[in-house]
mmCIF file of C-alpha atoms in Angstrom:
data_model
loop_
_atom_site.group_PDB
_atom_site.id
_atom_site.type_symbol
_atom_site.label_atom_id
_atom_site.label_comp_id
_atom_site.label_asym_id
_atom_site.label_seq_id
_atom_site.Cartn_x
_atom_site.Cartn_y
_atom_site.Cartn_z
ATOM 1 C CA MET A 1322 14.101 -20.332 2.670
ATOM 2 C CA ALA A 1323 11.392 -18.400 1.708
ATOM 3 C CA LYS A 1324 11.446 -14.532 0.303
ATOM 4 C CA LEU A 1325 10.418 -11.841 -0.009
ATOM 5 C CA VAL A 1326 11.607 -9.880 -3.492
ATOM 6 C CA LEU A 1327 11.342 -5.672 -3.458
ATOM 7 C CA SER A 1328 9.029 -4.034 -6.417
ATOM 8 C CA PHE A 1329 8.836 -0.466 -6.637
ATOM 9 C CA GLN A 1330 5.707 1.019 -10.398
ATOM 10 C CA GLY A 1331 6.478 -3.127 -11.277
ATOM 11 C CA ARG A 1332 10.074 -2.201 -11.266
ATOM 12 C CA VAL A 1333 12.001 -5.699 -9.085
ATOM 13 C CA LEU A 1334 14.544 -4.032 -7.170
ATOM 14 C CA GLU A 1335 15.807 -6.311 -4.591
ATOM 15 C CA ASP A 1336 15.532 -10.431 -3.154
ATOM 16 C CA PHE A 1337 15.299 -10.588 0.677
ATOM 17 C CA PRO A 1338 15.481 -14.072 1.434
ATOM 18 C CA LEU A 1339 13.706 -14.403 5.511
ATOM 19 C CA ASN A 1340 16.944 -16.716 6.656
ATOM 20 C CA LYS A 1341 16.129 -15.210 10.867
ATOM 21 C CA GLU A 1342 13.571 -15.643 12.815
ATOM 22 C CA ARG A 1343 12.332 -12.484 12.791
ATOM 23 C CA ILE A 1344 13.023 -9.622 9.990
ATOM 24 C CA SER A 1345 11.734 -6.345 10.204
ATOM 25 C CA LEU A 1346 10.343 -4.228 7.648
ATOM 26 C CA GLY A 1347 11.180 0.135 8.104
ATOM 27 C CA ARG A 1348 12.026 3.610 6.586
ATOM 28 C CA ALA A 1349 14.744 3.296 9.481
ATOM 29 C CA PRO A 1350 17.813 2.896 8.270
ATOM 30 C CA ASP A 1351 18.646 -0.169 11.223
ATOM 31 C CA ASN A 1352 15.481 -2.438 9.570
ATOM 32 C CA ASP A 1353 16.635 -5.628 7.382
ATOM 33 C CA ILE A 1354 14.426 -4.566 4.644
ATOM 34 C CA CYS A 1355 14.908 -0.975 4.384
ATOM 35 C CA ILE A 1356 12.330 1.036 1.778
ATOM 36 C CA GLU A 1357 13.201 4.603 2.145
ATOM 37 C CA ASN A 1358 9.891 6.141 1.193
ATOM 38 C CA LEU A 1359 7.532 9.173 3.101
ATOM 39 C CA ALA A 1360 4.875 6.256 3.336
ATOM 40 C CA VAL A 1361 7.103 3.163 5.035
ATOM 41 C CA SER A 1362 7.422 3.911 8.928
ATOM 42 C CA GLY A 1363 10.486 4.242 10.614
ATOM 43 C CA ARG A 1364 9.194 0.348 12.174
ATOM 44 C CA HIS A 1365 6.492 -0.841 10.465
ATOM 45 C CA ALA A 1366 6.479 -4.319 9.790
ATOM 46 C CA ALA A 1367 7.977 -7.874 10.375
ATOM 47 C CA VAL A 1368 7.884 -11.634 9.090
ATOM 48 C CA GLU A 1369 8.387 -13.764 12.243
ATOM 49 C CA THR A 1370 9.163 -17.607 10.843
ATOM 50 C CA VAL A 1371 7.844 -20.036 13.598
ATOM 51 C CA LEU A 1372 9.355 -23.638 12.105
ATOM 52 C CA LYS A 1373 8.228 -23.653 8.314
ATOM 53 C CA ASP A 1374 5.107 -20.848 8.624
ATOM 54 C CA CYS A 1375 5.966 -17.646 7.801
ATOM 55 C CA PHE A 1376 3.703 -14.284 9.412
ATOM 56 C CA LEU A 1377 3.730 -10.797 9.379
ATOM 57 C CA VAL A 1378 3.046 -8.548 11.303
ATOM 58 C CA ASP A 1379 2.324 -4.350 11.014
ATOM 59 C CA LEU A 1380 3.927 -2.452 14.154
ATOM 60 C CA GLY A 1381 1.094 -0.318 14.410
ATOM 61 C CA SER A 1382 2.456 1.508 11.258
ATOM 62 C CA THR A 1383 0.495 5.515 10.201
ATOM 63 C CA ASN A 1384 -0.437 3.633 6.666
ATOM 64 C CA GLY A 1385 -1.151 -0.036 7.718
ATOM 65 C CA THR A 1386 -0.010 -3.192 5.552
ATOM 66 C CA LEU A 1387 -1.624 -4.331 3.187
ATOM 67 C CA VAL A 1388 -1.659 -7.887 1.731
ATOM 68 C CA ASN A 1389 -3.281 -8.547 -1.491
ATOM 69 C CA GLY A 1390 -5.106 -5.448 -1.079
ATOM 70 C CA THR A 1391 -6.398 -6.374 2.870
ATOM 71 C CA ALA A 1392 -5.751 -4.427 5.158
ATOM 72 C CA ILE A 1393 -3.588 -7.047 8.122
ATOM 73 C CA THR A 1394 -2.665 -6.983 11.538
ATOM 74 C CA ARG A 1395 -0.885 -10.474 11.598
ATOM 75 C CA HIS A 1396 -1.395 -12.610 8.567
ATOM 76 C CA GLN A 1397 0.214 -15.799 7.911
ATOM 77 C CA LEU A 1398 2.045 -15.760 4.186
ATOM 78 C CA ARG A 1399 1.368 -17.972 1.534
ATOM 79 C CA ASN A 1400 2.872 -18.782 -1.521
ATOM 80 C CA GLY A 1401 2.459 -14.986 -4.210
ATOM 81 C CA ASP A 1402 1.385 -12.760 -1.110
ATOM 82 C CA TYR A 1403 1.529 -9.505 -2.196
ATOM 83 C CA ILE A 1404 2.401 -7.225 0.006
ATOM 84 C CA THR A 1405 1.991 -3.662 0.034
ATOM 85 C CA ILE A 1406 3.733 -1.493 2.264
ATOM 86 C CA GLY A 1407 3.213 2.795 1.579
ATOM 87 C CA LYS A 1408 3.932 2.994 -2.235
ATOM 88 C CA HIS A 1409 6.408 -0.565 -2.589
ATOM 89 C CA SER A 1410 5.324 -3.805 -3.083
ATOM 90 C CA LEU A 1411 6.762 -7.069 -1.297
ATOM 91 C CA THR A 1412 5.488 -10.462 -3.539
ATOM 92 C CA PHE A 1413 6.020 -13.850 -1.033
ATOM 93 C CA HIS A 1414 7.667 -16.468 -2.686
ATOM 94 C CA SER A 1415 8.316 -19.524 -0.156
ATOM 95 C CA GLU A 1416 9.678 -23.072 -1.305
ATOM 96 C CA SER A 1417 7.484 -26.636 -0.752
ATOM 97 C CA PHE A 1418 9.627 -28.736 2.245
ATOM 98 C CA GLY A 1419 9.885 -32.216 2.086
ATOM 99 C CA GLY A 1420 8.298 -32.323 -1.280
ATOM 100 C CA GLY A 1421 11.120 -33.216 -3.099
ATOM 101 C CA GLU A 1422 11.653 -33.054 -6.887
ATOM 102 C CA ALA A 1423 8.250 -33.986 -8.046
ATOM 103 C CA GLU A 1424 7.092 -31.255 -6.002
ATOM 104 C CA VAL A 1425 8.989 -28.846 -7.654
ATOM 105 C CA GLU A 1426 8.114 -29.415 -11.611
ATOM 106 C CA LYS A 1427 4.132 -29.727 -9.738
ATOM 107 C CA THR A 1428 4.662 -26.085 -8.486
ATOM 108 C CA ILE A 1429 6.731 -24.634 -11.741
ATOM 109 C CA ALA A 1430 4.101 -26.108 -14.236
ATOM 110 C CA MET A 1431 1.098 -24.485 -12.332
ATOM 111 C CA ARG A 1432 2.704 -21.138 -11.875
ATOM 112 C CA PRO A 1433 5.409 -20.572 -15.151
ATOM 113 C CA SER A 1434 5.821 -17.245 -14.366
ATOM 114 C CA SER A 1435 5.627 -14.873 -10.644
ATOM 115 C CA LYS A 1436 3.741 -12.731 -12.204
ATOM 116 C CA ARG A 1437 0.259 -16.016 -13.483
ATOM 117 C CA ALA A 1438 1.612 -16.730 -8.710
ATOM 118 C CA GLU A 1439 -0.439 -13.479 -7.758
ATOM 119 C CA PRO A 1440 -3.667 -13.952 -6.699
ATOM 120 C CA ALA A 1441 -6.801 -11.880 -8.822
ATOM 121 C CA PRO A 1442 -6.861 -8.512 -6.762
ATOM 122 C CA VAL A 1443 -10.332 -7.581 -5.370
ATOM 123 C CA ALA A 1444 -12.786 -4.769 -6.104
ATOM 124 C CA MET A 1445 -11.096 -2.477 -4.034
ATOM 125 C CA ILE A 1446 -13.222 2.022 -3.508
ATOM 126 C CA ALA A 1447 -11.628 4.385 -2.243
ATOM 127 C CA LYS A 1448 -12.929 6.954 0.106
ATOM 128 C CA LEU A 1449 -12.065 9.780 2.342
ATOM 129 C CA GLN A 1450 -13.167 9.847 5.741
ATOM 130 C CA VAL A 1451 -13.098 13.192 7.348
ATOM 131 C CA GLN A 1452 -10.761 14.171 10.348
ATOM 132 C CA ASN A 1453 -11.770 17.151 11.973
ATOM 133 C CA GLY A 1454 -14.966 20.001 12.979
ATOM 134 C CA GLY A 1455 -18.259 19.460 12.515
ATOM 135 C CA SER A 1456 -18.168 16.218 9.787
ATOM 136 C CA ALA A 1457 -15.207 14.474 11.655
ATOM 137 C CA GLY A 1458 -16.448 10.842 10.856
ATOM 138 C CA ARG A 1459 -18.730 11.326 7.669
ATOM 139 C CA GLU A 1460 -17.193 9.043 4.266
ATOM 140 C CA MET A 1461 -16.879 9.947 1.245
ATOM 141 C CA THR A 1462 -17.163 7.191 -2.039
ATOM 142 C CA LEU A 1463 -14.722 8.265 -4.503
ATOM 143 C CA ASN A 1464 -16.733 7.340 -7.594
ATOM 144 C CA LYS A 1465 -16.125 9.715 -10.522
ATOM 145 C CA PRO A 1466 -12.981 10.481 -12.673
ATOM 146 C CA LEU A 1467 -12.670 13.527 -11.068
ATOM 147 C CA THR A 1468 -13.827 14.600 -7.737
ATOM 148 C CA LYS A 1469 -13.361 18.623 -6.671
ATOM 149 C CA LEU A 1470 -12.686 19.320 -2.998
ATOM 150 C CA GLY A 1471 -12.630 22.411 -0.662
ATOM 151 C CA LYS A 1472 -13.961 26.179 -0.527
ATOM 152 C CA VAL A 1473 -14.546 28.682 -4.646
ATOM 153 C CA GLY A 1474 -11.715 31.544 -3.403
ATOM 154 C CA PHE A 1475 -10.181 29.754 -0.740
ATOM 155 C CA GLN A 1476 -8.672 26.815 -1.878
ATOM 156 C CA VAL A 1477 -9.767 23.991 -4.015
ATOM 157 C CA ALA A 1478 -8.398 20.727 -4.855
ATOM 158 C CA ALA A 1479 -9.399 17.418 -6.804
ATOM 159 C CA ILE A 1480 -8.447 13.453 -6.697
ATOM 160 C CA SER A 1481 -8.806 12.178 -10.283
ATOM 161 C CA ARG A 1482 -9.219 8.361 -11.185
ATOM 162 C CA ARG A 1483 -6.073 7.330 -13.298
ATOM 163 C CA GLN A 1484 -7.026 3.254 -13.372
ATOM 164 C CA GLN A 1485 -6.696 1.694 -10.516
ATOM 165 C CA ASP A 1486 -4.655 4.831 -8.761
ATOM 166 C CA TYR A 1487 -5.537 8.355 -7.550
ATOM 167 C CA TYR A 1488 -3.969 11.592 -7.565
ATOM 168 C CA LEU A 1489 -4.294 14.673 -5.257
ATOM 169 C CA GLU A 1490 -3.749 18.337 -7.298
ATOM 170 C CA HIS A 1491 -3.492 21.629 -6.975
ATOM 171 C CA ILE A 1492 -6.905 23.691 -8.529
ATOM 172 C CA GLU A 1493 -7.022 27.020 -7.214
ATOM 173 C CA GLY A 1494 -5.773 27.927 -3.547
ATOM 174 C CA VAL A 1495 -5.631 32.214 -2.096
ATOM 175 C CA ASP A 1496 -1.645 33.555 -1.732
ATOM 176 C CA GLY A 1497 -0.392 30.715 -3.786
ATOM 177 C CA ARG A 1498 -1.076 28.006 -1.384
ATOM 178 C CA THR A 1499 -1.830 24.433 -2.264
ATOM 179 C CA PRO A 1500 -3.399 21.339 -0.633
ATOM 180 C CA LYS A 1501 -0.973 19.422 1.839
ATOM 181 C CA LEU A 1502 -0.253 16.064 1.938
ATOM 182 C CA ASN A 1503 0.469 14.603 5.106
ATOM 183 C CA GLY A 1504 1.554 17.881 6.112
ATOM 184 C CA VAL A 1505 3.453 19.492 3.595
ATOM 185 C CA GLU A 1506 1.947 21.109 0.277
ATOM 186 C CA ILE A 1507 2.221 19.070 -2.968
ATOM 187 C CA GLY A 1508 2.837 21.885 -4.853
ATOM 188 C CA LEU A 1509 1.625 22.585 -8.401
ATOM 189 C CA GLN A 1510 2.409 18.816 -9.537
ATOM 190 C CA PRO A 1511 -0.626 16.150 -9.072
ATOM 191 C CA ARG A 1512 0.505 14.244 -6.436
ATOM 192 C CA GLN A 1513 -0.226 9.684 -5.928
ATOM 193 C CA LEU A 1514 -2.325 8.857 -3.302
ATOM 194 C CA SER A 1515 -1.747 5.583 -0.815
ATOM 195 C CA VAL A 1516 -3.089 4.244 1.374
ATOM 196 C CA GLY A 1517 -3.639 6.289 5.030
ATOM 197 C CA ASP A 1518 -2.403 9.623 3.591
ATOM 198 C CA VAL A 1519 -3.872 12.553 5.470
ATOM 199 C CA LEU A 1520 -4.672 15.311 3.302
ATOM 200 C CA GLU A 1521 -5.661 18.532 4.332
ATOM 201 C CA ILE A 1522 -7.768 20.932 1.976
ATOM 202 C CA ALA A 1523 -9.053 24.058 3.331
ATOM 203 C CA GLY A 1524 -8.703 23.497 6.660
ATOM 204 C CA THR A 1525 -10.690 20.131 6.745
ATOM 205 C CA GLN A 1526 -8.388 17.085 7.446
ATOM 206 C CA LEU A 1527 -9.435 13.887 4.775
ATOM 207 C CA LYS A 1528 -7.428 10.367 5.283
ATOM 208 C CA PHE A 1529 -7.405 8.574 2.266
ATOM 209 C CA VAL A 1530 -8.471 4.783 2.393
ATOM 210 C CA LEU A 1531 -9.365 1.762 0.186
ATOM 211 C CA VAL A 1532 -12.524 -0.306 1.223
ATOM 212 C CA GLU A 1533 -13.286 -2.857 -0.239
ATOM 213 C CA ALA A 1534 -15.817 -3.530 -2.692
ATOM 214 C CA PRO A 1535 -19.718 -5.307 -1.513
ATOM 215 C CA PRO A 1536 -19.810 -8.425 -3.489
ATOM 216 C CA GLU A 1537 -22.167 -7.571 -6.817
ATOM 217 C CA VAL A 1538 -25.998 -9.280 -6.373
#
């Protein structure tokens, strides 16, 4: 039987067998797989099983559903697929059907650990997309270790890159105000960004996205 393995920051939390035709995922407590995180929509995604095939479907979630680093609306799952929902990840594991012991032994020999079963990471580029004002639609590529944003004397923030992760940090602001992340002030502690997060700095709203890097020539 196929299953999903839920992880957070590299730590495995729980295994979920795909033992129904439809398995729901989301923040609401009545989901089959409940992920309690504000970056996760109440009804975020679902896995639909048709005969021996499993399909991951995004249910119009706010922050999207990624498979191997790429946003999807509907995706046929394959063994080792790496799913990102909010700040959590799930790995899809499927068992061979009708292959017998020889097929199982072959799979074990080729994939000695779940870590090796994961596909090679796709090179991604982080960008900010302006959501309001006269510059709406403009994009800014985050290609520096530290990018400062805002208006000096009013509100200044920075986005720092730490390996593959990005963090929003408060630099300065009048009346103690700090930048907002998804409508809530971040305070004085850096906040890690997830795909689809909306930042508000000096009145400008910016959406954090990841896009696949173009192939090198």
